[in-house]
mmCIF file of C-alpha atoms and ligand atoms in Angstrom:
data_model
loop_
_atom_site.group_PDB
_atom_site.id
_atom_site.type_symbol
_atom_site.label_atom_id
_atom_site.label_comp_id
_atom_site.label_asym_id
_atom_site.label_seq_id
_atom_site.Cartn_x
_atom_site.Cartn_y
_atom_site.Cartn_z
ATOM 1 C CA MET A 109 -0.109 -0.050 -0.048
ATOM 2 C CA ARG A 110 1.221 3.515 -0.711
ATOM 3 C CA PHE A 111 0.372 6.863 1.596
ATOM 4 C CA LEU A 112 1.360 10.173 0.373
ATOM 5 C CA SER A 113 1.044 13.659 1.919
ATOM 6 C CA GLY A 114 2.279 17.195 1.635
ATOM 7 C CA ILE A 115 2.756 20.395 3.427
ATOM 8 C CA GLN A 116 2.936 23.947 2.034
ATOM 9 C CA PRO A 117 5.915 25.780 2.664
ATOM 10 C CA SER A 118 4.042 28.947 3.240
ATOM 11 C CA GLY A 119 5.758 29.767 6.550
ATOM 12 C CA ASN A 120 7.492 27.715 9.191
ATOM 13 C CA ILE A 121 5.530 24.681 10.348
ATOM 14 C CA THR A 122 3.461 24.820 13.473
ATOM 15 C CA LEU A 123 2.911 22.432 16.298
ATOM 16 C CA ALA A 124 -0.433 22.310 14.546
ATOM 17 C CA ASN A 125 1.014 20.949 11.154
ATOM 18 C CA TYR A 126 3.467 18.820 13.437
ATOM 19 C CA LEU A 127 0.656 17.192 15.347
ATOM 20 C CA GLY A 128 -1.915 16.938 12.699
ATOM 21 C CA ALA A 129 0.438 15.605 10.096
ATOM 22 C CA VAL A 130 3.971 15.135 10.252
ATOM 23 C CA GLN A 131 3.751 12.956 13.609
ATOM 24 C CA ASN A 132 1.393 10.693 11.988
ATOM 25 C CA PHE A 133 3.726 10.331 8.847
ATOM 26 C CA VAL A 134 6.510 9.183 11.255
ATOM 27 C CA LYS A 135 4.298 6.760 13.012
ATOM 28 C CA LEU A 136 2.968 5.509 9.791
ATOM 29 C CA GLN A 137 6.484 4.866 8.285
ATOM 30 C CA ASP A 138 6.725 2.009 10.552
ATOM 31 C CA ASP A 139 3.702 0.248 9.670
ATOM 32 C CA PRO A 140 4.634 -2.565 7.676
ATOM 33 C CA LYS A 141 1.481 -2.489 5.451
ATOM 34 C CA PHE A 142 2.850 0.601 3.763
ATOM 35 C CA ASN A 143 5.410 -0.370 1.372
ATOM 36 C CA ASP A 144 5.741 3.005 -0.293
ATOM 37 C CA ILE A 145 5.657 6.375 1.108
ATOM 38 C CA LEU A 146 5.707 9.892 -0.672
ATOM 39 C CA ILE A 147 6.003 12.982 1.264
ATOM 40 C CA PHE A 148 6.214 16.407 -0.552
ATOM 41 C CA ILE A 149 6.860 20.070 -0.028
ATOM 42 C CA ALA A 150 3.705 21.795 -1.757
ATOM 43 C CA ASP A 151 5.377 24.861 -3.057
ATOM 44 C CA LEU A 152 2.897 25.359 -5.818
ATOM 45 C CA HIS A 153 0.129 25.277 -3.548
ATOM 46 C CA ALA A 154 2.009 28.075 -1.295
ATOM 47 C CA ILE A 155 1.756 30.561 -4.175
ATOM 48 C CA THR A 156 -2.080 30.535 -4.159
ATOM 49 C CA VAL A 157 -1.695 33.398 -1.899
ATOM 50 C CA PRO A 158 1.583 36.293 -2.173
ATOM 51 C CA GLN A 159 4.791 34.902 -1.220
ATOM 52 C CA ASP A 160 8.242 36.744 -0.830
ATOM 53 C CA LYS A 161 10.799 34.691 -3.386
ATOM 54 C CA THR A 162 13.825 34.560 -1.020
ATOM 55 C CA VAL A 163 11.468 33.623 1.988
ATOM 56 C CA LEU A 164 9.761 30.647 0.012
ATOM 57 C CA ARG A 165 13.106 29.412 -1.188
ATOM 58 C CA LYS A 166 14.163 29.454 2.546
ATOM 59 C CA ASN A 167 10.993 27.778 3.883
ATOM 60 C CA ILE A 168 10.974 25.040 1.113
ATOM 61 C CA LYS A 169 14.678 23.898 2.217
ATOM 62 C CA SER A 170 13.683 24.501 5.824
ATOM 63 C CA LEU A 171 10.518 22.061 5.701
ATOM 64 C CA ALA A 172 12.785 19.333 3.831
ATOM 65 C CA ALA A 173 15.075 19.487 6.975
ATOM 66 C CA LEU A 174 12.132 19.611 9.251
ATOM 67 C CA TYR A 175 10.785 16.560 7.911
ATOM 68 C CA LEU A 176 13.908 14.647 8.447
ATOM 69 C CA ALA A 177 14.599 16.127 11.924
ATOM 70 C CA CYS A 178 10.850 15.034 12.935
ATOM 71 C CA GLY A 179 11.977 11.608 12.155
ATOM 72 C CA LEU A 180 11.216 10.883 8.683
ATOM 73 C CA ASP A 181 13.449 8.098 7.392
ATOM 74 C CA PRO A 182 14.659 8.927 3.846
ATOM 75 C CA ASN A 183 15.334 5.021 3.450
ATOM 76 C CA ARG A 184 11.575 4.386 3.816
ATOM 77 C CA VAL A 185 10.173 7.523 2.773
ATOM 78 C CA HIS A 186 10.367 9.419 -0.629
ATOM 79 C CA ILE A 187 10.772 13.391 0.109
ATOM 80 C CA PHE A 188 10.356 15.647 -2.953
ATOM 81 C CA ILE A 189 9.487 19.301 -4.192
ATOM 82 C CA GLN A 190 6.127 19.172 -5.944
ATOM 83 C CA SER A 191 7.344 21.810 -8.433
ATOM 84 C CA GLU A 192 10.118 19.749 -9.284
ATOM 85 C CA VAL A 193 7.544 17.088 -10.784
ATOM 86 C CA PRO A 194 5.963 18.878 -13.587
ATOM 87 C CA ALA A 195 3.248 16.402 -13.930
ATOM 88 C CA HIS A 196 1.390 17.725 -10.721
ATOM 89 C CA THR A 197 0.675 20.895 -12.747
ATOM 90 C CA GLN A 198 -0.342 18.818 -15.997
ATOM 91 C CA LEU A 199 -2.813 16.657 -14.116
ATOM 92 C CA GLY A 200 -3.900 19.760 -11.975
ATOM 93 C CA TRP A 201 -5.237 21.306 -14.985
ATOM 94 C CA ILE A 202 -6.963 18.352 -16.501
ATOM 95 C CA LEU A 203 -8.669 18.107 -13.147
ATOM 96 C CA GLN A 204 -9.654 21.578 -13.102
ATOM 97 C CA CYS A 205 -11.637 20.547 -16.521
ATOM 98 C CA THR A 206 -13.076 17.576 -14.648
ATOM 99 C CA GLY A 207 -14.670 19.793 -11.725
ATOM 100 C CA TYR A 208 -16.910 22.708 -11.460
ATOM 101 C CA ILE A 209 -16.798 25.903 -10.144
ATOM 102 C CA GLY A 210 -19.695 25.142 -7.622
ATOM 103 C CA GLU A 211 -17.770 22.407 -6.100
ATOM 104 C CA LEU A 212 -14.797 24.670 -5.584
ATOM 105 C CA GLU A 213 -16.496 27.356 -4.466
ATOM 106 C CA ARG A 214 -18.073 25.237 -1.659
ATOM 107 C CA MET A 215 -14.771 24.830 -0.226
ATOM 108 C CA THR A 216 -14.339 25.950 3.664
ATOM 109 C CA GLN A 217 -10.987 26.926 3.205
ATOM 110 C CA TYR A 218 -11.318 28.818 0.024
ATOM 111 C CA LYS A 219 -14.304 30.700 1.883
ATOM 112 C CA ASP A 220 -11.816 31.373 4.828
ATOM 113 C CA LYS A 221 -8.839 32.100 2.846
ATOM 114 C CA LYS A 222 -10.490 34.390 0.347
ATOM 115 C CA GLU A 223 -11.751 36.912 3.202
ATOM 116 C CA LYS A 224 -8.070 37.600 4.018
ATOM 117 C CA GLN A 225 -6.626 38.326 0.446
ATOM 118 C CA ILE A 226 -6.446 42.322 0.637
ATOM 119 C CA GLY A 227 -4.448 42.267 -2.932
ATOM 120 C CA GLY A 228 -7.296 40.148 -4.648
ATOM 121 C CA ILE A 229 -8.022 36.518 -4.951
ATOM 122 C CA THR A 230 -5.972 34.515 -7.155
ATOM 123 C CA VAL A 231 -7.685 32.011 -9.479
ATOM 124 C CA GLY A 232 -5.185 29.604 -7.812
ATOM 125 C CA LEU A 233 -6.740 30.034 -4.365
ATOM 126 C CA LEU A 234 -10.122 28.541 -5.925
ATOM 127 C CA THR A 235 -8.689 25.907 -8.042
ATOM 128 C CA TYR A 236 -6.281 24.669 -5.396
ATOM 129 C CA PRO A 237 -8.449 21.519 -4.639
ATOM 130 C CA SER A 238 -7.764 20.339 -8.365
ATOM 131 C CA LEU A 239 -4.068 20.509 -7.848
ATOM 132 C CA MET A 240 -4.347 18.690 -4.545
ATOM 133 C CA ALA A 241 -6.308 16.147 -6.140
ATOM 134 C CA ALA A 242 -3.652 15.616 -8.807
ATOM 135 C CA ASP A 243 -0.900 15.413 -6.108
ATOM 136 C CA ILE A 244 -2.867 12.609 -4.686
ATOM 137 C CA LEU A 245 -3.929 10.815 -7.751
ATOM 138 C CA LEU A 246 -0.955 10.866 -9.647
ATOM 139 C CA TYR A 247 0.649 8.349 -7.413
ATOM 140 C CA ASP A 248 -2.338 5.975 -7.032
ATOM 141 C CA ALA A 249 -2.087 6.801 -3.071
ATOM 142 C CA ASP A 250 -4.325 4.278 -0.953
ATOM 143 C CA ILE A 251 -4.326 6.492 2.042
ATOM 144 C CA VAL A 252 -3.771 10.516 2.552
ATOM 145 C CA PRO A 253 -2.909 11.207 6.127
ATOM 146 C CA THR A 254 -3.718 15.038 6.895
ATOM 147 C CA GLY A 255 -5.585 17.027 9.454
ATOM 148 C CA LYS A 256 -9.484 17.466 9.793
ATOM 149 C CA ASP A 257 -9.218 20.654 7.975
ATOM 150 C CA GLN A 258 -8.230 18.984 4.580
ATOM 151 C CA LYS A 259 -11.239 16.270 4.651
ATOM 152 C CA GLN A 260 -13.469 18.182 2.482
ATOM 153 C CA HIS A 261 -10.562 18.627 -0.180
ATOM 154 C CA LEU A 262 -9.965 14.757 -0.069
ATOM 155 C CA GLU A 263 -13.798 13.952 -0.555
ATOM 156 C CA LEU A 264 -13.365 16.393 -3.794
ATOM 157 C CA THR A 265 -10.348 14.060 -4.751
ATOM 158 C CA ARG A 266 -12.489 11.047 -4.712
ATOM 159 C CA ASP A 267 -15.370 12.617 -6.473
ATOM 160 C CA LEU A 268 -12.776 13.875 -9.115
ATOM 161 C CA ALA A 269 -11.486 10.397 -9.522
ATOM 162 C CA GLU A 270 -14.639 8.539 -9.698
ATOM 163 C CA ARG A 271 -15.791 11.063 -12.246
ATOM 164 C CA PHE A 272 -12.806 10.322 -14.245
ATOM 165 C CA ASN A 273 -12.957 6.720 -14.141
ATOM 166 C CA THR A 274 -16.641 6.509 -14.914
ATOM 167 C CA LYS A 275 -15.867 8.474 -18.103
ATOM 168 C CA TYR A 276 -12.405 7.191 -19.325
ATOM 169 C CA GLY A 277 -12.436 3.593 -17.451
ATOM 170 C CA ASP A 278 -10.416 2.764 -14.418
ATOM 171 C CA THR A 279 -7.362 5.089 -14.135
ATOM 172 C CA PHE A 280 -7.074 6.174 -10.575
ATOM 173 C CA VAL A 281 -7.112 4.534 -7.184
ATOM 174 C CA ILE A 282 -9.659 6.399 -4.741
ATOM 175 C CA PRO A 283 -7.865 7.482 -1.765
ATOM 176 C CA GLU A 284 -8.862 7.023 1.840
ATOM 177 C CA PRO A 285 -8.274 9.934 4.421
ATOM 178 C CA TYR A 286 -6.559 9.099 7.305
ATOM 179 C CA ILE A 287 -7.387 11.404 10.280
ATOM 180 C CA SER A 288 -5.971 10.703 13.714
ATOM 181 C CA LYS A 289 -8.381 11.227 16.371
ATOM 182 C CA THR A 290 -6.369 13.381 18.587
ATOM 183 C CA GLY A 291 -4.447 16.381 16.887
ATOM 184 C CA ALA A 292 -6.665 16.454 14.131
ATOM 185 C CA ASN A 293 -7.704 20.007 14.708
ATOM 186 C CA ILE A 294 -5.292 22.326 16.818
ATOM 187 C CA MET A 295 -6.524 25.613 17.338
ATOM 188 C CA SER A 296 -5.040 29.197 17.748
ATOM 189 C CA LEU A 297 -3.669 30.071 20.901
ATOM 190 C CA ILE A 298 -5.208 33.501 20.896
ATOM 191 C CA GLU A 299 -8.404 32.847 19.167
ATOM 192 C CA PRO A 300 -9.170 29.230 20.100
ATOM 193 C CA THR A 301 -12.177 28.851 17.699
ATOM 194 C CA LYS A 302 -9.902 29.172 14.644
ATOM 195 C CA LYS A 303 -7.453 26.678 13.361
ATOM 196 C CA MET A 304 -3.827 27.329 14.131
ATOM 197 C CA SER A 305 -2.187 28.327 10.883
ATOM 198 C CA LYS A 306 1.325 28.936 9.902
ATOM 199 C CA SER A 307 0.421 32.039 7.794
ATOM 200 C CA ASP A 308 -1.586 33.732 10.843
ATOM 201 C CA PRO A 309 -0.295 37.182 10.646
ATOM 202 C CA ASN A 310 -0.058 37.139 14.496
ATOM 203 C CA PRO A 311 2.675 34.907 15.515
ATOM 204 C CA LYS A 312 1.042 34.566 19.074
ATOM 205 C CA ALA A 313 -1.410 32.510 17.386
ATOM 206 C CA TYR A 314 0.852 29.604 16.534
ATOM 207 C CA ILE A 315 3.843 27.619 17.898
ATOM 208 C CA SER A 316 6.342 27.343 14.987
ATOM 209 C CA LEU A 317 8.718 24.492 15.207
ATOM 210 C CA LEU A 318 11.415 26.492 15.231
ATOM 211 C CA ASP A 319 10.397 29.266 17.730
ATOM 212 C CA ASP A 320 12.983 30.004 20.378
ATOM 213 C CA LEU A 321 12.394 27.579 23.392
ATOM 214 C CA ASN A 322 11.502 30.567 25.740
ATOM 215 C CA VAL A 323 9.205 32.130 23.217
ATOM 216 C CA ILE A 324 7.217 28.585 23.087
ATOM 217 C CA ARG A 325 6.732 28.761 26.801
ATOM 218 C CA LYS A 326 5.696 32.385 26.646
ATOM 219 C CA LYS A 327 3.091 31.896 23.989
ATOM 220 C CA ILE A 328 1.608 29.033 25.752
ATOM 221 C CA LYS A 329 1.376 30.894 28.988
ATOM 222 C CA SER A 330 -0.448 33.801 27.134
ATOM 223 C CA ALA A 331 -2.786 31.256 25.374
ATOM 224 C CA VAL A 332 -6.295 32.544 25.886
ATOM 225 C CA THR A 333 -8.443 30.280 28.202
ATOM 226 C CA ASP A 334 -11.636 31.276 30.259
ATOM 227 C CA SER A 335 -12.442 32.442 33.955
ATOM 228 C CA GLU A 336 -13.876 29.275 35.088
ATOM 229 C CA GLY A 337 -10.635 28.060 36.640
ATOM 230 C CA LYS A 338 -11.582 24.163 36.108
ATOM 231 C CA ILE A 339 -9.508 21.886 33.659
ATOM 232 C CA TYR A 340 -11.845 19.872 31.245
ATOM 233 C CA PHE A 341 -12.709 19.004 27.814
ATOM 234 C CA ASP A 342 -15.385 21.108 26.309
ATOM 235 C CA GLU A 343 -14.679 22.420 23.017
ATOM 236 C CA GLU A 344 -17.779 24.663 22.675
ATOM 237 C CA ASN A 345 -17.636 26.514 26.198
ATOM 238 C CA LYS A 346 -13.802 26.047 26.773
ATOM 239 C CA PRO A 347 -11.932 25.796 23.658
ATOM 240 C CA GLY A 348 -8.787 27.368 24.911
ATOM 241 C CA ILE A 349 -8.239 24.821 27.718
ATOM 242 C CA SER A 350 -9.567 21.794 25.483
ATOM 243 C CA ASN A 351 -6.980 22.878 22.639
ATOM 244 C CA LEU A 352 -4.159 22.792 25.328
ATOM 245 C CA LEU A 353 -5.642 19.256 26.497
ATOM 246 C CA THR A 354 -5.643 18.060 23.024
ATOM 247 C CA ILE A 355 -2.116 19.531 22.616
ATOM 248 C CA LEU A 356 -0.811 17.829 25.891
ATOM 249 C CA SER A 357 -2.680 14.635 24.797
ATOM 250 C CA CYS A 358 -0.961 14.237 21.413
ATOM 251 C CA ILE A 359 2.462 14.962 22.604
ATOM 252 C CA THR A 360 2.351 12.776 25.809
ATOM 253 C CA ASN A 361 -0.193 10.214 24.341
ATOM 254 C CA VAL A 362 -1.987 10.064 27.542
ATOM 255 C CA SER A 363 -5.962 10.353 26.976
ATOM 256 C CA ILE A 364 -8.044 13.277 27.383
ATOM 257 C CA LYS A 365 -9.901 11.654 30.117
ATOM 258 C CA ASP A 366 -6.851 10.851 32.035
ATOM 259 C CA LEU A 367 -5.395 14.302 31.537
ATOM 260 C CA GLU A 368 -8.635 15.822 32.997
ATOM 261 C CA GLU A 369 -8.479 13.491 36.070
ATOM 262 C CA LYS A 370 -4.819 14.301 36.598
ATOM 263 C CA TYR A 371 -5.799 18.130 36.584
ATOM 264 C CA LYS A 372 -8.850 18.322 38.304
ATOM 265 C CA ASP A 373 -7.670 20.004 41.325
ATOM 266 C CA LYS A 374 -4.755 22.047 39.476
ATOM 267 C CA ASN A 375 -4.924 25.595 38.490
ATOM 268 C CA TYR A 376 -4.465 26.960 34.733
ATOM 269 C CA GLN A 377 -0.896 28.135 35.735
ATOM 270 C CA ASP A 378 0.514 24.952 36.721
ATOM 271 C CA PHE A 379 -1.532 23.088 33.716
ATOM 272 C CA LYS A 380 0.021 25.750 31.170
ATOM 273 C CA ASN A 381 3.518 25.015 32.923
ATOM 274 C CA ASP A 382 3.098 21.458 32.144
ATOM 275 C CA VAL A 383 1.816 21.864 28.595
ATOM 276 C CA ALA A 384 4.815 24.242 27.853
ATOM 277 C CA ASP A 385 7.187 21.770 29.353
ATOM 278 C CA ALA A 386 5.865 18.903 27.133
ATOM 279 C CA VAL A 387 6.072 20.908 24.075
ATOM 280 C CA VAL A 388 9.638 22.139 24.554
ATOM 281 C CA ALA A 389 10.658 18.249 25.571
ATOM 282 C CA LYS A 390 9.059 17.529 22.097
ATOM 283 C CA LEU A 391 10.779 20.250 20.199
ATOM 284 C CA GLU A 392 13.951 20.744 21.580
ATOM 285 C CA PRO A 393 15.681 17.753 20.235
ATOM 286 C CA ILE A 394 13.739 18.287 16.698
ATOM 287 C CA GLN A 395 15.298 21.830 16.718
ATOM 288 C CA LYS A 396 18.790 20.265 17.540
ATOM 289 C CA LYS A 397 18.629 17.839 14.585
ATOM 290 C CA TYR A 398 17.448 20.548 12.229
ATOM 291 C CA ASN A 399 20.511 22.871 12.830
ATOM 292 C CA GLU A 400 22.815 19.970 12.464
ATOM 293 C CA ILE A 401 21.333 18.951 9.096
ATOM 294 C CA LEU A 402 20.077 21.952 7.364
ATOM 295 C CA ASN A 403 23.314 22.925 5.659
ATOM 296 C CA SER A 404 24.529 19.413 5.313
ATOM 297 C CA PRO A 405 24.613 17.650 1.703
ATOM 298 C CA LEU A 406 21.887 15.296 3.260
ATOM 299 C CA VAL A 407 18.947 17.449 2.667
ATOM 300 C CA ASP A 408 19.555 17.990 -1.314
ATOM 301 C CA GLU A 409 20.643 14.290 -1.785
ATOM 302 C CA VAL A 410 17.183 13.369 -0.156
ATOM 303 C CA LEU A 411 15.332 15.901 -2.442
ATOM 304 C CA ASP A 412 17.322 14.628 -5.519
ATOM 305 C CA ASN A 413 16.317 10.922 -4.922
ATOM 306 C CA GLY A 414 12.781 11.850 -3.950
ATOM 307 C CA ARG A 415 12.270 14.211 -7.443
ATOM 308 C CA ASP A 416 13.605 11.152 -9.463
ATOM 309 C CA TYR A 417 11.430 8.523 -7.942
ATOM 310 C CA ALA A 418 8.077 10.667 -7.711
ATOM 311 C CA SER A 419 8.816 11.642 -11.460
ATOM 312 C CA TYR A 420 9.015 8.060 -12.629
ATOM 313 C CA LEU A 421 5.904 7.298 -11.107
ATOM 314 C CA ALA A 422 4.076 10.507 -12.205
ATOM 315 C CA ASN A 423 5.258 10.446 -15.696
ATOM 316 C CA LYS A 424 3.794 7.045 -15.950
ATOM 317 C CA LYS A 425 0.649 8.112 -14.924
ATOM 318 C CA ILE A 426 0.113 11.433 -16.884
ATOM 319 C CA ALA A 427 1.031 9.376 -19.978
ATOM 320 C CA LYS A 428 -1.970 6.987 -19.458
ATOM 321 C CA VAL A 429 -4.186 9.783 -18.650
ATOM 322 C CA LEU A 430 -3.212 11.887 -21.560
ATOM 323 C CA ASN A 431 -3.649 8.566 -23.697
ATOM 324 C CA LYS A 432 -7.202 7.862 -22.303
ATOM 325 C CA MET A 433 -8.411 11.239 -22.743
ATOM 326 C CA GLY A 434 -7.222 11.396 -26.396
ATOM 327 C CA LEU A 435 -4.845 14.279 -25.840
ATOM 328 C CA GLY A 436 -1.486 14.305 -27.839
ATOM 329 C CA ARG A 437 -0.398 11.594 -29.948
ATOM 330 C CA LYS A 438 -1.124 7.842 -29.088
ATOM 331 C CA LYS A 439 2.016 6.340 -27.530
HETATM 332 N N1 AQP B 729 -4.922 23.546 13.085
HETATM 333 C C1 AQP B 729 -4.621 22.253 12.472
HETATM 334 N N2 AQP B 729 -4.495 21.128 13.025
HETATM 335 C C2 AQP B 729 -4.283 19.993 12.461
HETATM 336 N N3 AQP B 729 -3.881 19.767 11.710
HETATM 337 C C3 AQP B 729 -3.382 20.542 10.598
HETATM 338 N N4 AQP B 729 -2.753 20.998 9.405
HETATM 339 C C4 AQP B 729 -3.132 22.308 9.211
HETATM 340 N N5 AQP B 729 -3.448 22.884 10.296
HETATM 341 C C5 AQP B 729 -3.770 22.069 11.281
HETATM 342 C C6 AQP B 729 -2.453 19.887 8.877
HETATM 343 O O1 AQP B 729 -1.038 20.079 8.453
HETATM 344 C C7 AQP B 729 -0.957 19.504 7.116
HETATM 345 C C8 AQP B 729 -0.377 20.694 6.342
HETATM 346 O O2 AQP B 729 -1.103 21.577 5.836
HETATM 347 P P1 AQP B 729 -0.957 22.556 4.411
HETATM 348 O O3 AQP B 729 0.351 23.549 5.033
HETATM 349 O O4 AQP B 729 -0.835 21.779 3.367
HETATM 350 O O5 AQP B 729 -2.131 23.544 4.602
HETATM 351 P P2 AQP B 729 -2.907 23.940 5.796
HETATM 352 O O6 AQP B 729 -4.041 23.005 6.100
HETATM 353 O O7 AQP B 729 -3.619 25.214 4.954
HETATM 354 O O8 AQP B 729 -2.122 24.448 6.885
HETATM 355 P P3 AQP B 729 -1.982 26.017 7.610
HETATM 356 O O9 AQP B 729 -0.794 25.798 8.580
HETATM 357 O O10 AQP B 729 -3.076 26.467 7.781
HETATM 358 O O11 AQP B 729 -1.177 26.680 6.508
HETATM 359 P P4 AQP B 729 -1.611 28.048 5.812
HETATM 360 O O12 AQP B 729 -1.481 29.197 6.817
HETATM 361 O O13 AQP B 729 -0.625 28.341 4.836
HETATM 362 O O14 AQP B 729 -2.895 27.865 5.176
HETATM 363 C C9 AQP B 729 -2.038 18.976 6.727
HETATM 364 O O15 AQP B 729 -2.069 17.584 6.722
HETATM 365 C C10 AQP B 729 -2.835 19.798 7.385
HETATM 366 O O16 AQP B 729 -4.372 18.889 7.628
#
């Protein structure tokens, strides 16, 4: 079985990206049922909103190093940069012509992100899910591990694949989402009813994997909570405390129920201190490894190998798709 996933280099990846996605990739790489794993850096998705070219380059390399520092094993996982495999854009276009504007306009992420675009909404922001579908369908991925926020895009991917298969005959594997129960939705630290996002203009809203450890402690200590003073999980009435419980549970592997019991007589300050300790203990070794490898030849070696392997698979698939659709000349 094959699993595939990607992250946009639209900023430094956050604790939410780690808990909702990367931590699962690292766990799943040890599952023997997966004999092929592809993890990519979704740089073409990042340009759906404005990017500074120098920062983008830096973020691409940084994400590659972070994947490795978080524990992805390059002997088991192919890591590559999306824009280095042109078949993604080729199939992305074809899938734009397979989907309908109404379907894309219904996407929650589009509705949220378009509100924040002061300089105008790019066409790419709307058609992003077609490219995401291409990323997945090119490789016949069986499973796509993501956070809950990407579930709707994955459903669209399945619809597009089924539509294509019905029209042209069996071409694409229909992928299944893999969403872990905890960590599926980590919220902003200052507005806990909104998801934590690496592109949030306010850095207090998120914890970057590369934040200074003291800054991480400060951000957790100033996370918005409530005035009740009791620690239990209630997303609706206590979104801030519930979010911190989720974070602690994901990091320590202790269930939320057990955490509620442990903290039932504790105050918010002690609880936040423990959350901060757990996050720092998790991120400190990742940062150390990241700093060791960022400028080593390893990162480029891994990305070259990943690009070659991904191109091999993607080129075979795109040739099949073009043939089925009657595009170009028969091969
Ligand atoms: N808040 C979240 N909780 C849990 N998982 C999350 N993910 C993102 N936010 C959360 C998961 O991280 C992976 C990478 O996401 P992405 O970079 O491709 O796009 P995104 O979902 O748009 O992530 P961000 O951080 O919100 O980026 P920006 O700010 O650029 O839009 C996905 O698996 C996602 O589910």
